[in-house]
Phi, psi and omega in degrees: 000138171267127162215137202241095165289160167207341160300026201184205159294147182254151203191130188263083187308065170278126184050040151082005169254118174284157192266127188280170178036054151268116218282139183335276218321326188279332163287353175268346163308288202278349171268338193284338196278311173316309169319331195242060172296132173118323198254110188305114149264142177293144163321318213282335183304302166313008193234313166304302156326310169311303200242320166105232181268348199286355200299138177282177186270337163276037163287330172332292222273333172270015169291298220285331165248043146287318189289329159316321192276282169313352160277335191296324194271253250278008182254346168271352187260351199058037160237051187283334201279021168302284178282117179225174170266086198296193186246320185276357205146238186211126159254140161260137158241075174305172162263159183302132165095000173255347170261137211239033155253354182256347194262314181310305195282348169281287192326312187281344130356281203280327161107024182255074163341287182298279175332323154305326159287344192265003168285358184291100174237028178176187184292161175313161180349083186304328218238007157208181193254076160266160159269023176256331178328313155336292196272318190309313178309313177311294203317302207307322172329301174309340205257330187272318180296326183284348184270302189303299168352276195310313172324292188302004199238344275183255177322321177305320198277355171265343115136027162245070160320299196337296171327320200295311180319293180297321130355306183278351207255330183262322182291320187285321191288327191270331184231088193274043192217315168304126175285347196300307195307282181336307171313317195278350171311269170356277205300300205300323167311306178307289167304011188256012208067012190252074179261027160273313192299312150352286156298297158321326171286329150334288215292323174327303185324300178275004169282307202303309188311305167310278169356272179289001208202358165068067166204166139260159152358137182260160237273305223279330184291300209304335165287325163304269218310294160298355178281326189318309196311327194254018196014052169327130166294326175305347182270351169280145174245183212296136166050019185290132168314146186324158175280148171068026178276324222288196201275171181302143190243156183269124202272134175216085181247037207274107201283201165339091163308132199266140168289336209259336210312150176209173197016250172075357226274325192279004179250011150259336167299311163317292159308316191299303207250343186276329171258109195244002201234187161286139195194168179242112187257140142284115157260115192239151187152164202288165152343112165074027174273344183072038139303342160292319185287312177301311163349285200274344151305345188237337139267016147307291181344299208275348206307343190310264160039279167283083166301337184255050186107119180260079167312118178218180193166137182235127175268351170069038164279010186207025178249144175312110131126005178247146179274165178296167225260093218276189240250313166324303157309299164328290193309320164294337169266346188259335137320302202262348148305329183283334175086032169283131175324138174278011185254344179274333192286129145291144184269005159278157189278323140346263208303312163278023140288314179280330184283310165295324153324333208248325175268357196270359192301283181275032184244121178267127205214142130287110160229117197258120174269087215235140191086009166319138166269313188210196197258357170258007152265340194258333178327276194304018168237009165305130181247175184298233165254139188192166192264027214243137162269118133225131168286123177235141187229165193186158154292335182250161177264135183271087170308308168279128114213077181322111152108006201225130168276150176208127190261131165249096208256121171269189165279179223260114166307167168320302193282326174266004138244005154319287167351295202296327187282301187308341178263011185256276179292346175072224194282019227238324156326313219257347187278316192263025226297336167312290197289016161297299175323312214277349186276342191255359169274265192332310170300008185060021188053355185282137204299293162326310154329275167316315176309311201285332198260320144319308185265007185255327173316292178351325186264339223207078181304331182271016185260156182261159160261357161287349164306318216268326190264345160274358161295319181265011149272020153263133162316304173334330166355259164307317199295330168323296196267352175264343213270349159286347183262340176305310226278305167346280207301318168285310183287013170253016201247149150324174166258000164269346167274359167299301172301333173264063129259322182296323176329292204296346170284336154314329206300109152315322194305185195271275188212174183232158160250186183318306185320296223266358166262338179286305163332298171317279139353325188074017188238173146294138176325304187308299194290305179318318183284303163349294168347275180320321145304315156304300197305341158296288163314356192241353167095003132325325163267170170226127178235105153301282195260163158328135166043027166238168189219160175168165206280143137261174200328298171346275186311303125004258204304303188293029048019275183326308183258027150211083183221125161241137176285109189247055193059007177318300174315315182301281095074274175330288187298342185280310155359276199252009155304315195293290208294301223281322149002303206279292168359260181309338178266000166272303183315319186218091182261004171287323199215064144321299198304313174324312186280000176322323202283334173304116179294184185265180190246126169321331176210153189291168160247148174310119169299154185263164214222316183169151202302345134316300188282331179301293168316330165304268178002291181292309193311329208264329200261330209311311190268340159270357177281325177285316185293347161298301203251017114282336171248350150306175164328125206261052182270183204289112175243018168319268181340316163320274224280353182279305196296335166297334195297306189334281175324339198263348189257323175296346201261334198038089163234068178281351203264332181313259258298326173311314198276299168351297196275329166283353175255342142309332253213295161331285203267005157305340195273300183289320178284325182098028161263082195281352165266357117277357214270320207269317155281350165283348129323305183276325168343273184299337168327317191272265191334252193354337187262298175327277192309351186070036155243085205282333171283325166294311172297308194301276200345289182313313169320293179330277206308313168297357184276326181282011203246006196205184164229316221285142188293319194301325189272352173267023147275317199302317196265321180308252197351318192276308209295321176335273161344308170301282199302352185277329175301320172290347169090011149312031205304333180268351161292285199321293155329326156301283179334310185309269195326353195254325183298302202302296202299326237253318171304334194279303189329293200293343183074050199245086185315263214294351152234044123295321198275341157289350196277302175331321193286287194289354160282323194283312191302335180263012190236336173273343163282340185269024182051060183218070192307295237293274174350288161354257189321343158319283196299305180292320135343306196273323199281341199273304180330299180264352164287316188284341196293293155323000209009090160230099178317321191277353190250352181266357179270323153331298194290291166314321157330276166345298210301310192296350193276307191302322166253023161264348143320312204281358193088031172253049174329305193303306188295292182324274207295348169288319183279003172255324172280014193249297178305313227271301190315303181310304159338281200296345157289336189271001174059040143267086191302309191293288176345295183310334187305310186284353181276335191279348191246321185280339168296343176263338159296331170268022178301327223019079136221085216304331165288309176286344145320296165341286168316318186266343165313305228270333196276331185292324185276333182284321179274322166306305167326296199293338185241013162056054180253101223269300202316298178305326162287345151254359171272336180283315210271330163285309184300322185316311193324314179245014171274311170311337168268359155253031177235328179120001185288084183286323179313287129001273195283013163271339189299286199291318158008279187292334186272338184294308182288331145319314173288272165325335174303278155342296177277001197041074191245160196277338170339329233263310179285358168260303203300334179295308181300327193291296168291349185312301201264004150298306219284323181280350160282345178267000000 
């Protein structure tokens, strides 16, 4: 069966299921065309209706293809011939009984009152937008009060006031200036015995009337009025039955289900099917998340369920400009949903407690409890043991509320918010689907956000949505339409958790844990978490992982922008120079001596515990530690960055270390610090060689030797030049460089970077055919890395050690100090190094298979720490292992990438691996 609403959302109904994705514009059409059933209407008429003087120039073509669109659904319902085509325009013909705005005007014809009203289920064409929707709305509205009027007139005179109250009380609030409504408040009050109240609803009335409208009362309330007052017998009426015999009406006060609803799925499946009995669920979430929306969607679902009533009550603990709903009050409108006598409700919040409780006893009831501020509001609306759902929704999570299931409702995955915007915006979605992403990317996925972003396309036929999404990378935008339910959600925070949500709007990072807001703040950790916890609870936060905190994106802004700074960053950043200080000196206690010059912290910081807890730490803050001291306060980060390196060259975290280090290197240049401006120069020098970027290492190397004295930092570059030139296969540059480096470590009496200068010395010296040297040298070097405990520098040196006796053909010896280095890596999690031990372990395979194998795994870790020497080294050895296994194809493969990579770092390699395939293509 078709049946077509407008008395609500307008909607098109088959077999009692309404049919989704129909777009507003096209439903407003097709309800304008129902209203005027019968009648040809015109384009031009239908294009007024519509837009008024305001019409775009594409109103034709989005007449006609509404009407297209409305024929595609009713040809799919089997009704097209519902609509036809006229020579002036369009007709709707429904059949009887099926728009249920022509069966409300029969019903009420016929004088069947109720039944004409219970076709009502929201304001006249709740859910869409034209210009004619305005008046149409006004009448019918007008039409459905004047039909209730007469009802109430119909029951007064049957002598069941009682029924009447709540209703009339909710009808009086929503329309306070009809007088009718008011007279009959008045009367029903009276007969009910309340004849103050009575009398107060009078006096509201004619105070309100004046207030907005200069006038008084008309002759018939003002004779009502007085009668009350002198309580005239006449106004009960004759032989009328007790208030509250007539028969029970099923209570349903459930507001608007939205047709767009979308996704949700796994938290409905969660509401729907685990609670079938009684229970209290809290749907706790931020600001514009569609705790309401789910809410009041999942009891639509369930109302079959509860027969005996379907409940809602908005506490207004989060609405602009209203105070909450207190629990008292609460309990009295939920009573009189219940269809308890207003003569019956008592006026203590005790005594209407126990009453409510007492009706809900032998009752299966819904009740959505909805805008709760905390668990000491909504507690006296809790019922007893009963067959009773009650749903509560709220911003914070209500944690005391003994006994309550609690759903914490995120934002909308991707595909249910897609969903939600494409059934919003229609077919104009569908064309742009990157930039859908990108819009709904910019809203943070939060369910508001989208509506508000959706509906503005919606409105604006010639905007596309990639226009609509370069519009909304301004934040600003957005925050136009959320920041009033955000700006609520802040002013309901204590004020010190208020100063830490703005604080935290400073924050560059990603997120914080307690340490680093206690910073931020100036407080105790302790007090710092607490905050943070609350500020969790109230759905201000967001916690990804244990003991971090962080923003959505939104909410970010809307921080941001009423966040004043009181050094607070700087405050951070001192922070966290100190905590990653402490970090790294649990990590590497081999090179104390380096991090000395770093003062001490004005006051302590929480200890690192032992070199687990140190990688965390840094693994977790490493990307908010760089984004502070790029958007931070612009001082001096040399101390940063001397305490980061270490962690930051083990980790082959270059590109943090690059940006670090060039923005020390800045600003030591711009402050007059040059005994930082020269380590930040050999810094990147070295970081620049690690990356295969050797023109760039050089460069930096120079400019720090012309930029200093002090020796350790002119060894440091002298190392890396070292280095350089030894990659190019420069041995007698390189052997200067080295030896110079050597004398400037002994001066200084620099253990630990002597036994690396030592190291990187024996390789040019076993290319220069002088092994016994070498090994001499790397002996001695192994020596003072242990002398110093420094692991990563005896794994260097063994590594070294294996290339040198695998020259000399001591495979067997070579692989043991490459699997001794590759071990020593992986306890220390150094991956990019290991990549070189793993690769020297398949040069000394003699074997092509197991070469194969450990190339393949030396190329998986390089790839990963995007260490190009080694990744052309794994990809050369594949080359020539796979062509002593018969793989030509293989090996031409890794061929061409070894040589793309050596090309890249400009080594002389680069000019073997070419000869290599030459002479493959001529063997093949």
């Amino acid at each position: 069966m078709l049946r077509f609403t407008l008395l609500g959302p307008v909607q098109m109904i088959v077999d009692g299921a309404p049919l989704t994705g129909i777009a507003p514009r096209h439903r407003a059409v097709l309800a304008y065309l129902l209203l005027n059933a019968g009648r040809v209407i015109s384009i031009e008429r239908l294009i007024d209706a519509m837009w008024g003087y305001d019409r775009p120039d594409t109103a034709r073509s989005q007449i006609h293809a509404s009407i297209t669109a409305i024929r595609k659904v009713l040809r799919a319902a089997g009704a097209v011939q519902l609509l036809e085509t006229r020579a002036g325009g369009y007709v709707a013909r429904p059949e009887p009984g099926q728009v249920d705005a022509q069966e409300f005007t029969d019903l009420v014809a016929a004088g069947e009152l109720r039944a004409a009203l219970d076709l009502w289920s929201g304001e006249a064409l709740e859910d869409v937008h034209a210009h004619y929707v305005t008046g149409v709305r006004e009448l019918w509205n007008d039409r459905r009060l004047s039909a209730y009027e007469r009802l109430v007139e119909d029951e007064l005179a049957a002598g069941r006031h009682g029924d009447l109250l709540d209703e009339l009380a909710a009808q009086v609030t929503a329309e306070p200036l009809r007088e009718k409504l008011n007279g009959h408040l008045v009367m029903a009050l009276h007969r009910a015995g309340r004849q103050a109240d009575a009398l107060a609803a009078a006096r509201a009335y004619r105070t309100a009337l004046a207030d907005e409208q200069g006038l008084d009362p008309g002759r018939a309330f003002t004779e009502l009025e007085r009668a009350v007052l002198a309580d005239d017998p006449a106004l009960r009426p004759a032989g009328a039955p007790p208030a509250g015999s007539g028969p029970p009406r099923r209570s349903t006060f459930l507001p608007y289900d939205i047709p767009d609803f979308s996704g949700r799925s796994a938290e409905l499946e969660r509401l729907v099917d685990d609670y079938r009995g009684p229970a209290v669920v809290t749907i706790d979430g931020m600001a514009g998340i569609g705790k309401t929306t789910l809410a009041v969607h999942v009891a639509h679902r369930l109302a079959a369920r509860y027969p005996d009533g379907r409940l809602f009550i908005d506490l207004q603990a989060h609405t602009a400009g209203r105070e909450p709903v207190d629990a008292a009050a609460a309990l009295e409108a939920l009573l009189r949903q219940l269809g308890v006598p207003a003569d019956r409700i008592p006026v203590t919040l005790v005594e209407r407690s126990a009453l409510w409780r007492a009706e809900l006893a032998d009752r299966r009831v819904l009740a959505v409890l909805d805008n709760a501020f905390d668990a000491e509001h909504v507690r006296p609306l809790l019922p007893g043991h009963s067959d009773t759902l009650v749903l509560v929704t709220s911003r914070r999570r209500l944690v005391d509320l003994d006994g309550a299931h609690a759903l914490s409702v995120d934002v909308l995955g991707e595909e249910d918010a897609v969903e939600l915007f494409e059934r919003i915006v229609g077919e104009r979605a569908h064309h742009e689907p990157d930039a859908v992403r990108e819009v709904l990317r910019l809203c943070g996925h939060l369910p508001l956000a989208i509506r508000i972003s959706a509906a503005r396309l919606q409105h604006r036929p010639r905007w596309t949505v990639s226009y609509l999404a370069g519009r909304l990378r301004d934040h600003r935008r957005l925050l136009d339409g959320v920041s009033a339910a955000f700006i609520l959600s802040y002013e309901q925070l204590h004020e010190a958790e208020q100063r830490m949500f703005r604080l935290l709007g400073l924050v560059p990072g990603r997120d914080i844990d307690p340490y680093g807001a206690a910073a931020l703040a100036g407080i105790s950790e302790e007090e710092a978490e607490e905050l943070l916890e609350a500020l969790l609870d109230a759905h201000m936060l967001l916690q990804l992982e244990p003991g971090r905190y962080t923003f959505h994106d939104l909410l970010r802004e809307h921080a941001r922008s009423i966040a004043e700074d009181d050094g607070a960053v700087l405050r951070l950043l001192t922070y966290y120079l100190h905590r990653s200080r402490a970090a790294v000196d649990r990590l590497f206690p081999d090179s104390l001596s380096q991090r000395e010059g770093i003062p001490q912290p004005d006051s302590p910081i929480a200890p690192v515990r032992d070199a687990a807890e140190a990688i965390a730490w840094l693994d977790a803050e490493r990307s908010n530690i760089i984004a502070t001291a790029v958007h931070g306060p612009e001082i001096c980060l040399g101390m940063l960055a001397l305490a980061m390196r270490p962690y930051l060259d083990r980790q082959a975290h270059h590109d943090d270390a690059i940006t670090l280090h060039t923005l020390s290197l800045q600003r030591s240049r711009k402050l007059g610090r040059r005994e930082f401006e020269a380590r930040a120069l050999t810094d990147l020098a070295w970081t620049y060689w690690r990356l295969g970027e050797y023109e760039r290492a050089e460069e930096h190397a120079r400019q720090a030797l012309d930029a200093c004295e002090d020796t350790y930092e002119r060894a440091r570059a002298l190392l890396t030049l070292g280095n350089v030139a030894l990659r190019r296969r420069q041995d007698a540059q390189a052997q200067q460089y080295l030896k110079q480096a050597l004398d400037l470590t002994r001066i200084g009496a620099d253990t630990w970077g002597e036994a690396h200068v030592l190291g990187i010395l024996a390789l040019v010296l076993d290319r220069a055919g002088r092994p016994e040297e070498a090994r001499r040298h790397l002996d001695l070097a192994l020596a003072l890395h242990r002398k110093v405990a420094n692991p990563a520098g005896a794994a260097v040196t063994l590594n070294h050690l294996g290339v040198v006796l695998r020259h000399q053909g001591e495979l067997a010896q070579a692989r043991t100090r490459h699997e001794q280095a590759a071990a020593l890596y992986r306890r220390l999690g150094n991956t990019a190094d290991e990549a070189a031990a793993l690769n020297g372990l398949a040069e000394a395979a003699g074997d092509p298979a197991r070469a194969v194998e450990e190339h393949t795994a030396a190329l998986a870790l390089a790839d990963r720490t995007r260490n190009r020497p080694e990744q052309a080294r794994a990809h050369d050895g594949l080359a020539r292992a796979h062509l002593a296994l018969g793989h030509a194809e293989q090996s031409r493969e890794h061929g061409r990438l070894a040589l793309g990579l050596y090309g890249k770092l400009g080594v002389p390699e680069a000019e073997e691996v070419r000869a290599f395939l030459e002479e493959a293509v001529r063997t093949a």
